[in-house]
XYZ file of C-alpha atoms in Angstrom:
531
model
C 16.646 17.471 49.994
C 13.233 15.834 49.785
C 12.317 17.977 46.767
C 15.606 17.083 45.064
C 15.015 13.384 45.682
C 11.494 13.629 44.210
C 12.842 15.444 41.111
C 15.559 12.811 40.666
C 12.992 10.035 41.006
C 10.725 11.740 38.472
C 13.597 12.179 36.001
C 14.528 8.503 36.400
C 10.915 7.483 35.713
C 10.846 9.625 32.564
C 14.146 8.128 31.366
C 12.917 4.603 32.095
C 9.657 5.318 30.274
C 11.472 6.606 27.185
C 13.875 3.668 27.267
C 11.005 1.156 27.555
C 9.119 2.825 24.700
C 12.223 2.699 22.536
C 12.678 -1.004 23.269
C 9.088 -1.733 22.219
C 9.429 0.035 18.873
C 10.157 -2.025 15.769
C 11.006 -1.383 12.141
C 8.382 -1.592 9.416
C 9.598 -4.997 8.212
C 9.094 -6.551 11.650
C 5.741 -4.777 11.983
C 4.630 -6.230 8.651
C 5.425 -9.747 9.841
C 3.617 -9.156 13.158
C 0.469 -7.997 11.339
C 0.671 -10.824 8.812
C 1.011 -13.392 11.610
C -1.954 -11.847 13.446
C -4.148 -11.959 10.337
C -3.256 -15.589 9.657
C -4.154 -16.420 13.283
C -7.442 -14.483 13.080
C -8.507 -16.230 9.864
C -7.698 -19.828 10.810
C -10.827 -21.981 11.185
C -11.719 -25.079 13.196
C -13.247 -28.338 11.987
C -16.730 -26.737 12.003
C -15.732 -23.840 9.743
C -15.762 -21.309 12.589
C -12.913 -18.903 13.264
C -10.714 -20.301 16.042
C -10.475 -16.816 17.513
C -14.035 -15.424 17.686
C -14.592 -12.109 15.959
C -15.121 -10.346 19.297
C -11.620 -11.464 20.385
C -9.913 -10.482 17.144
C -8.411 -7.268 18.406
C -8.011 -4.449 15.878
C -4.375 -3.618 15.198
C -3.210 -0.043 15.731
C -0.028 0.819 13.851
C 1.590 3.960 15.276
C 4.598 5.626 13.706
C 6.001 8.654 11.868
C 4.374 9.700 8.579
C 5.808 8.487 5.287
C 7.620 5.333 6.465
C 5.462 2.835 4.566
C 2.536 1.941 6.854
C 0.035 1.965 3.980
C 2.354 0.103 1.621
C 2.866 -2.842 3.932
C -0.905 -3.276 4.153
C -1.038 -3.672 0.362
C 1.798 -6.208 0.551
C 0.141 -8.151 3.384
C -3.214 -8.362 1.562
C -1.460 -9.555 -1.585
C 0.641 -12.166 0.230
C -2.318 -13.445 2.292
C -4.514 -13.418 -0.865
C -7.291 -11.429 0.775
C -9.033 -8.122 0.049
C -7.947 -4.683 1.153
C -10.238 -1.691 1.584
C -8.287 1.407 2.571
C -9.565 4.759 3.814
C -7.885 7.896 5.128
C -10.453 8.815 7.729
C -9.536 12.519 7.867
C -11.112 12.815 4.395
C -14.504 11.760 5.767
C -17.346 13.353 7.665
C -19.504 11.701 10.277
C -22.227 11.218 7.653
C -20.014 9.305 5.199
C -18.602 7.130 7.989
C -21.837 6.421 9.874
C -24.458 6.938 7.161
C -27.268 9.442 6.644
C -30.238 9.565 9.052
C -33.776 8.877 7.926
C -37.134 8.554 9.717
C -38.832 5.188 9.929
C -42.178 4.252 11.506
C -42.059 1.430 14.071
C -44.650 -0.004 16.449
C -43.849 -0.300 20.166
C -46.483 -1.409 22.720
C -49.216 -1.144 20.160
C -48.353 2.463 19.296
C -46.610 3.840 16.187
C -43.423 5.850 16.716
C -41.102 7.746 14.382
C -37.581 6.345 14.785
C -34.284 7.672 13.419
C -32.214 5.095 11.558
C -29.147 5.386 9.360
C -28.280 4.322 5.855
C -25.317 1.983 5.436
C -21.914 3.553 6.018
C -19.972 4.318 2.860
C -17.024 2.435 4.341
C -19.022 -0.702 5.173
C -20.690 -0.666 1.763
C -17.231 -0.494 0.157
C -16.313 -3.698 1.991
C -19.330 -5.503 0.541
C -18.628 -4.038 -2.908
C -15.078 -5.368 -2.780
C -16.283 -8.841 -1.798
C -18.678 -8.792 -4.734
C -15.978 -7.677 -7.177
C -13.325 -10.184 -6.148
C -15.470 -13.089 -4.869
C -13.110 -13.157 -1.868
C -14.982 -13.050 1.455
C -12.106 -12.114 3.768
C -9.993 -9.001 3.912
C -8.424 -6.081 5.747
C -10.242 -2.845 6.488
C -7.451 -0.304 6.850
C -8.203 3.099 8.369
C -5.345 5.598 8.168
C -4.819 8.678 10.363
C -7.394 7.342 12.807
C -6.209 9.531 15.675
C -6.436 12.763 13.650
C -10.217 12.882 13.120
C -12.482 15.837 13.804
C -14.247 16.258 17.139
C -17.568 15.111 15.657
C -16.036 11.906 14.272
C -13.884 10.979 17.283
C -16.650 9.068 19.166
C -17.408 7.114 15.988
C -13.759 6.009 15.729
C -13.745 4.893 19.352
C -16.918 2.894 18.735
C -15.339 1.443 15.589
C -12.265 0.187 17.455
C -14.231 -1.066 20.454
C -17.255 -2.628 18.713
C -16.130 -3.027 15.065
C -19.125 -1.048 13.833
C -19.846 2.149 11.940
C -23.165 3.386 13.268
C -25.469 0.361 13.370
C -23.535 -1.535 10.676
C -20.963 -4.157 11.680
C -17.760 -4.984 9.851
C -18.397 -8.404 8.203
C -16.883 -11.522 9.745
C -13.559 -12.441 8.206
C -12.520 -8.791 7.899
C -9.611 -7.685 10.064
C -9.421 -4.096 11.248
C -6.032 -2.400 10.999
C -5.698 1.287 11.822
C -2.727 3.617 11.572
C -1.908 6.885 13.233
C 0.882 9.379 13.795
C 2.363 10.202 17.231
C 1.466 13.687 18.562
C 4.902 15.120 17.798
C 4.103 14.827 14.071
C 0.538 16.143 14.065
C -1.043 18.847 16.196
C -4.568 17.452 15.720
C -3.762 14.042 17.247
C -6.251 12.735 19.796
C -5.114 10.364 22.526
C -7.060 7.109 22.972
C -8.427 6.306 26.406
C -7.493 3.179 28.347
C -10.838 1.524 27.572
C -10.052 1.694 23.853
C -6.368 0.794 24.170
C -7.308 -2.297 26.188
C -9.255 -3.588 23.180
C -6.584 -3.234 20.499
C -3.111 -4.524 19.620
C -0.784 -1.538 19.436
C 2.398 -1.736 17.336
C 4.860 1.165 17.456
C 7.129 1.498 14.434
C 10.135 3.653 13.662
C 12.082 4.542 10.541
C 14.919 2.187 9.559
C 17.108 2.894 6.533
C 18.487 -0.645 6.352
C 14.989 -2.109 6.018
C 13.929 0.582 3.547
C 17.011 -0.090 1.452
C 15.958 -3.729 0.974
C 12.575 -2.484 -0.202
C 14.194 0.191 -2.376
C 16.060 -2.390 -4.446
C 12.966 -4.552 -4.931
C 10.901 -1.475 -5.853
C 13.507 -0.169 -8.306
C 14.265 3.094 -6.487
C 16.593 5.334 -8.507
C 20.266 4.399 -7.889
C 21.157 8.041 -7.203
C 18.722 8.066 -4.267
C 20.019 4.776 -2.836
C 23.710 5.618 -3.156
C 23.191 9.147 -1.757
C 21.301 7.894 1.287
C 23.916 5.190 1.820
C 26.445 7.981 2.303
C 24.081 10.385 4.099
C 21.836 8.130 6.161
C 20.934 11.017 8.472
C 18.972 12.587 5.601
C 16.807 9.517 5.050
C 14.212 10.615 7.590
C 14.290 14.051 9.211
C 11.677 16.056 11.086
C 12.748 19.467 12.344
C 11.155 22.780 13.260
C 12.842 26.035 12.285
C 11.897 29.721 12.149
C 10.563 29.004 8.639
C 8.285 26.227 9.865
C 8.359 22.458 9.683
C 11.153 20.887 7.594
C 11.150 17.194 6.752
C 12.438 14.382 4.564
C 10.572 11.067 4.516
C 10.801 7.657 2.874
C 7.659 8.512 0.910
C 9.295 11.691 -0.375
C 12.410 9.843 -1.561
C 10.351 7.196 -3.351
C 8.128 9.731 -5.108
C 11.193 11.734 -6.108
C 12.734 8.554 -7.523
C 9.751 8.027 -9.832
C 9.965 11.625 -11.001
C 13.694 11.296 -11.722
C 13.010 8.308 -13.991
C 10.320 10.260 -15.836
C 12.629 13.270 -16.264
C 15.369 11.038 -17.667
C 12.975 9.745 -20.328
C 12.159 13.349 -21.223
C 15.851 14.262 -21.375
C 15.519 16.690 -18.466
C 17.378 17.092 -15.184
C 15.921 17.781 -11.765
C 17.381 20.901 -10.130
C 17.357 22.038 -6.525
C 13.847 23.499 -6.780
C 12.402 20.235 -8.110
C 14.117 18.172 -5.405
C 12.851 20.605 -2.765
C 9.267 19.945 -3.832
C 9.661 16.340 -2.650
C 12.332 16.625 0.055
C 11.023 19.524 2.095
C 14.156 19.909 4.160
C 16.316 22.683 2.765
C 19.750 21.317 3.603
C 18.940 17.740 2.543
C 17.338 18.938 -0.716
C 20.323 21.137 -1.620
C 22.757 18.391 -0.711
C 20.994 15.783 -2.855
C 20.595 18.190 -5.795
C 24.368 18.780 -5.763
C 24.991 15.044 -5.491
C 22.621 14.384 -8.396
C 24.690 16.643 -10.649
C 27.863 14.750 -9.714
C 26.066 11.426 -10.154
C 25.136 12.305 -13.738
C 28.684 13.555 -14.357
C 30.160 10.244 -13.144
C 27.761 8.330 -15.379
C 29.232 10.171 -18.381
C 32.849 10.323 -17.232
C 33.114 6.608 -16.515
C 30.916 5.495 -19.439
C 29.006 3.045 -17.284
C 27.156 1.356 -20.146
C 30.440 0.761 -21.960
C 31.967 -0.669 -18.781
C 29.127 -3.171 -18.500
C 29.624 -4.047 -22.162
C 33.285 -4.811 -21.392
C 34.737 -1.755 -23.163
C 36.421 0.178 -20.373
C 39.498 2.293 -20.955
C 42.639 2.513 -18.835
C 42.041 6.208 -18.121
C 38.734 5.369 -16.415
C 40.429 2.762 -14.195
C 43.251 5.158 -13.277
C 40.790 7.989 -12.609
C 38.742 5.798 -10.267
C 41.838 4.681 -8.348
C 42.610 8.294 -7.418
C 39.018 9.396 -6.822
C 37.559 10.445 -3.447
C 35.565 7.943 -1.423
C 32.258 9.620 -2.334
C 33.127 9.409 -6.033
C 34.124 5.750 -5.743
C 30.934 5.025 -3.837
C 28.870 6.791 -6.492
C 30.474 4.788 -9.307
C 29.743 1.573 -7.418
C 26.172 2.824 -7.018
C 25.928 3.502 -10.753
C 27.127 0.008 -11.592
C 24.730 -1.548 -9.083
C 21.870 0.581 -10.388
C 22.410 -0.341 -14.039
C 22.860 -3.994 -13.146
C 19.732 -3.823 -10.989
C 17.680 -2.767 -14.009
C 18.951 -5.822 -15.884
C 18.324 -8.170 -12.945
C 14.760 -6.893 -12.689
C 14.158 -7.269 -16.436
C 15.428 -10.850 -16.278
C 13.198 -11.632 -13.294
C 10.163 -10.311 -15.167
C 11.059 -12.255 -18.332
C 11.697 -15.443 -16.375
C 8.346 -15.128 -14.605
C 6.598 -14.638 -17.948
C 8.269 -17.613 -19.649
C 7.686 -19.867 -16.632
C 4.003 -18.870 -16.487
C 3.602 -19.341 -20.226
C 5.137 -22.811 -20.086
C 2.562 -23.935 -17.504
C -0.315 -22.561 -19.580
C 0.870 -24.348 -22.706
C 1.124 -27.582 -20.735
C -2.494 -27.112 -19.652
C -3.560 -26.439 -23.239
C -1.855 -29.595 -24.477
C -3.440 -31.652 -21.695
C -6.941 -30.454 -22.615
C -6.342 -31.170 -26.292
C -5.338 -34.687 -25.305
C -8.829 -35.155 -23.869
C -10.357 -34.663 -27.318
C -11.176 -30.941 -27.264
C -10.249 -29.034 -30.422
C -7.185 -26.716 -30.201
C -9.208 -23.518 -30.644
C -11.973 -24.541 -28.205
C -9.558 -25.644 -25.472
C -7.420 -22.549 -25.929
C -10.490 -20.292 -25.837
C -11.516 -21.846 -22.503
C -7.998 -21.426 -21.157
C -7.935 -17.790 -22.280
C -11.309 -17.082 -20.644
C -10.022 -18.492 -17.349
C -6.835 -16.445 -17.578
C -8.712 -13.219 -18.259
C -11.159 -13.877 -15.412
C -8.269 -14.662 -13.060
C -6.470 -11.497 -14.168
C -9.519 -9.320 -13.493
C -10.106 -10.932 -10.100
C -6.503 -10.392 -8.982
C -6.409 -6.875 -10.400
C -9.614 -5.912 -8.556
C -8.284 -7.430 -5.341
C -4.922 -5.670 -5.702
C -3.068 -8.982 -5.530
C -0.638 -8.342 -8.382
C 2.958 -7.298 -7.982
C 4.194 -5.248 -10.936
C 6.231 -8.155 -12.424
C 3.314 -10.575 -11.990
C 0.920 -8.152 -13.676
C 3.281 -7.664 -16.614
C 3.766 -11.429 -16.933
C -0.015 -11.989 -16.901
C -0.634 -9.313 -19.551
C 2.074 -10.742 -21.826
C 0.780 -14.293 -21.300
C -2.767 -13.289 -22.260
C -1.426 -11.467 -25.321
C 0.541 -14.558 -26.378
C -2.501 -16.836 -25.942
C -4.736 -14.483 -27.939
C -2.293 -14.565 -30.852
C -2.114 -18.364 -30.717
C -5.928 -18.608 -30.625
C -6.193 -16.712 -33.908
C -3.583 -19.010 -35.432
C -5.363 -22.126 -34.097
C -8.664 -21.005 -35.622
C -6.954 -20.304 -38.945
C -5.140 -23.670 -38.809
C -8.376 -25.548 -38.224
C -9.949 -23.834 -41.225
C -6.958 -24.936 -43.289
C -7.338 -28.526 -42.074
C -4.254 -28.744 -39.841
C -4.279 -31.491 -37.230
C -4.012 -30.540 -33.494
C -0.356 -31.672 -33.292
C 0.622 -29.306 -36.106
C -1.209 -26.400 -34.472
C 0.430 -27.030 -31.101
C 3.855 -27.439 -32.726
C 3.466 -24.000 -34.282
C 2.583 -22.471 -30.888
C 5.513 -24.298 -29.272
C 7.797 -22.686 -31.837
C 6.707 -19.210 -30.718
C 7.265 -20.257 -27.111
C 10.768 -21.324 -28.116
C 11.428 -17.800 -29.354
C 10.374 -16.339 -25.988
C 12.539 -18.880 -24.169
C 15.493 -17.951 -26.402
C 15.027 -14.274 -25.471
C 15.272 -15.270 -21.820
C 18.495 -17.195 -22.457
C 19.969 -14.188 -24.275
C 19.128 -12.055 -21.246
C 20.970 -14.545 -19.040
C 24.083 -14.259 -21.200
C 23.940 -10.459 -21.468
C 23.199 -9.879 -17.780
C 25.780 -12.402 -16.626
C 28.350 -10.837 -18.940
C 27.567 -7.342 -17.616
C 27.974 -8.570 -14.035
C 31.346 -10.141 -14.794
C 32.487 -6.996 -16.630
C 31.597 -4.922 -13.579
C 33.722 -7.227 -11.415
C 36.626 -7.024 -13.880
C 36.475 -3.221 -13.899
C 36.343 -2.931 -10.119
C 39.150 -5.465 -9.690
C 41.413 -3.325 -11.882
C 40.453 -0.163 -10.008
C 40.242 -1.408 -6.419
C 41.517 -4.962 -6.191
C 40.483 -6.662 -2.974
C 39.421 -3.543 -1.089
C 36.642 -1.813 0.830
C 34.938 -0.718 -2.390
C 34.660 -4.321 -3.567
C 33.080 -5.216 -0.224
C 30.525 -2.438 -0.790
C 29.745 -3.789 -4.271
C 29.195 -7.320 -2.910
C 27.063 -5.987 -0.049
C 24.833 -4.081 -2.474
C 24.390 -7.174 -4.631
C 23.411 -9.130 -1.516
C 20.771 -6.529 -0.632
C 18.983 -6.687 -3.982
C 16.563 -9.679 -4.138
C 16.659 -9.713 -7.955
C 20.460 -9.930 -8.100
C 20.470 -12.702 -5.497
C 17.941 -14.696 -7.495
C 19.825 -14.191 -10.762
C 23.177 -15.247 -9.291
C 21.700 -18.238 -7.440
C 20.145 -19.490 -10.695
C 22.918 -18.632 -13.135
C 26.090 -18.293 -11.060
C 29.025 -15.867 -11.117
C 32.535 -17.007 -10.176
C 33.771 -13.565 -9.121
C 30.754 -13.071 -6.887
C 31.315 -16.391 -5.140
C 35.002 -15.562 -4.686
C 34.478 -12.195 -2.995
C 31.294 -13.119 -1.159
C 33.028 -16.091 0.443
C 35.790 -13.797 1.676
C 33.217 -11.291 2.966
C 31.350 -14.000 4.887
C 34.624 -15.291 6.364
C 35.601 -11.797 7.535
C 32.162 -11.216 9.068
C 32.364 -14.527 10.923
C 35.841 -13.620 12.146
C 34.585 -10.255 13.432
C 31.678 -11.928 15.221
C 34.010 -14.413 16.921
C 36.333 -11.632 18.071
C 33.372 -9.667 19.395
C 32.147 -12.693 21.343
C 35.625 -13.153 22.848
C 35.700 -9.470 23.838
C 32.270 -9.785 25.458
C 33.394 -12.848 27.436
C 36.554 -11.045 28.545
C 34.551 -7.987 29.649
C 32.156 -10.185 31.631
C 35.092 -11.799 33.425
């Protein structure tokens, strides 16, 4: 009886431990915010210019979670949003010599006698930090070390010293640089080394887990292929899988789906289709790869059968509406996914164009202001262009550009270069500054008109999609799915908030009302259960 009681107690402790660990885990979106908040707190300064939290008390952050869920990507996003540097290393690619530095002999005098002393050159990692500061002129940043708990036996003590003392060998991480490390739990990597209590008591540990809902938000903003998003919406269990079979380790990860998405876009441009073998090279889980490959064939078939581009242009036939009414749920869901995907491309293109035109408008205002101070059009524009190019290079070196922002900056610089040539030619011809600026403003008007045309075309495509789905589904579950997908995509939300859509407001209002009604009923049920 005593032995049984001890076993029961042990089992309860194990269950409690697993439950507690599960409660402490968070998704990658929450983890990103936690790290961002910590960095902002570490970098805040007092009235004397000193960090409010001394460097010794700025605990390194250890991000633990499954491979391929976006740990590295959120570090790039955090550095960009905090406008600081990022130096990233996968430590398993390094030896002790590259991390600590190479030894050399140096003569020193102790007690009046000369001694040969071993010293070390600067660590490659520390030197990279200083190089980055020199390139970007930004003194603060994040030093990110990935796979920190998977190092070799010779490098393990160095990593413990790094986390405890913020040094590599005898070189310290510069002040203003925050250490963030990432690792995989032992169930995902056989070479994982556990940290001792002394080390763990000097770090902030954040445990993360995969979360499809969070990844889906990112997927829309990153332009993930609509076939991938709609498939995973139906088969969420295949989003992240880690299994061991007689054939070895089988897995599907968020990283695999994103890389596959990029390859699908490239294949479409080449007029090729990805088969089961190609999918299996990215999604290394046999069943999931086969399932998605079959879905991909149907997805392409639906694109042709329902003439999605014609639907968005407002030219949909009655046979397509009737066919969709009688289709299976998976087929209906796929068609909704196709419409959302094609609209998403247009929303993204509008966002990029709007960012470019808005940026260009501010630069032209600055040019006009400088001309008003008596500087010639070409001289003031040349100065403006030099500043823009320097700012572009600084942000590019620091990795602070999003893809839309980079494209907007490149197009803005190209526009200003063309106007500079025209300004120089105008001055040679004797044109006054007002005439030169008026000519440049005319070109800006053309860019602005392109943006307005995109508003009309994108808004029309959105309304056509609503009209088509209303004929096929009416006020049904499929329309709720369409609205939900629009609400998940940040580019569609921005477009609609700026330009409106009556059908969206109509159905979204109903969706919000139904959600509120469900929440109220749930609260009443909870109260009744408590009583």
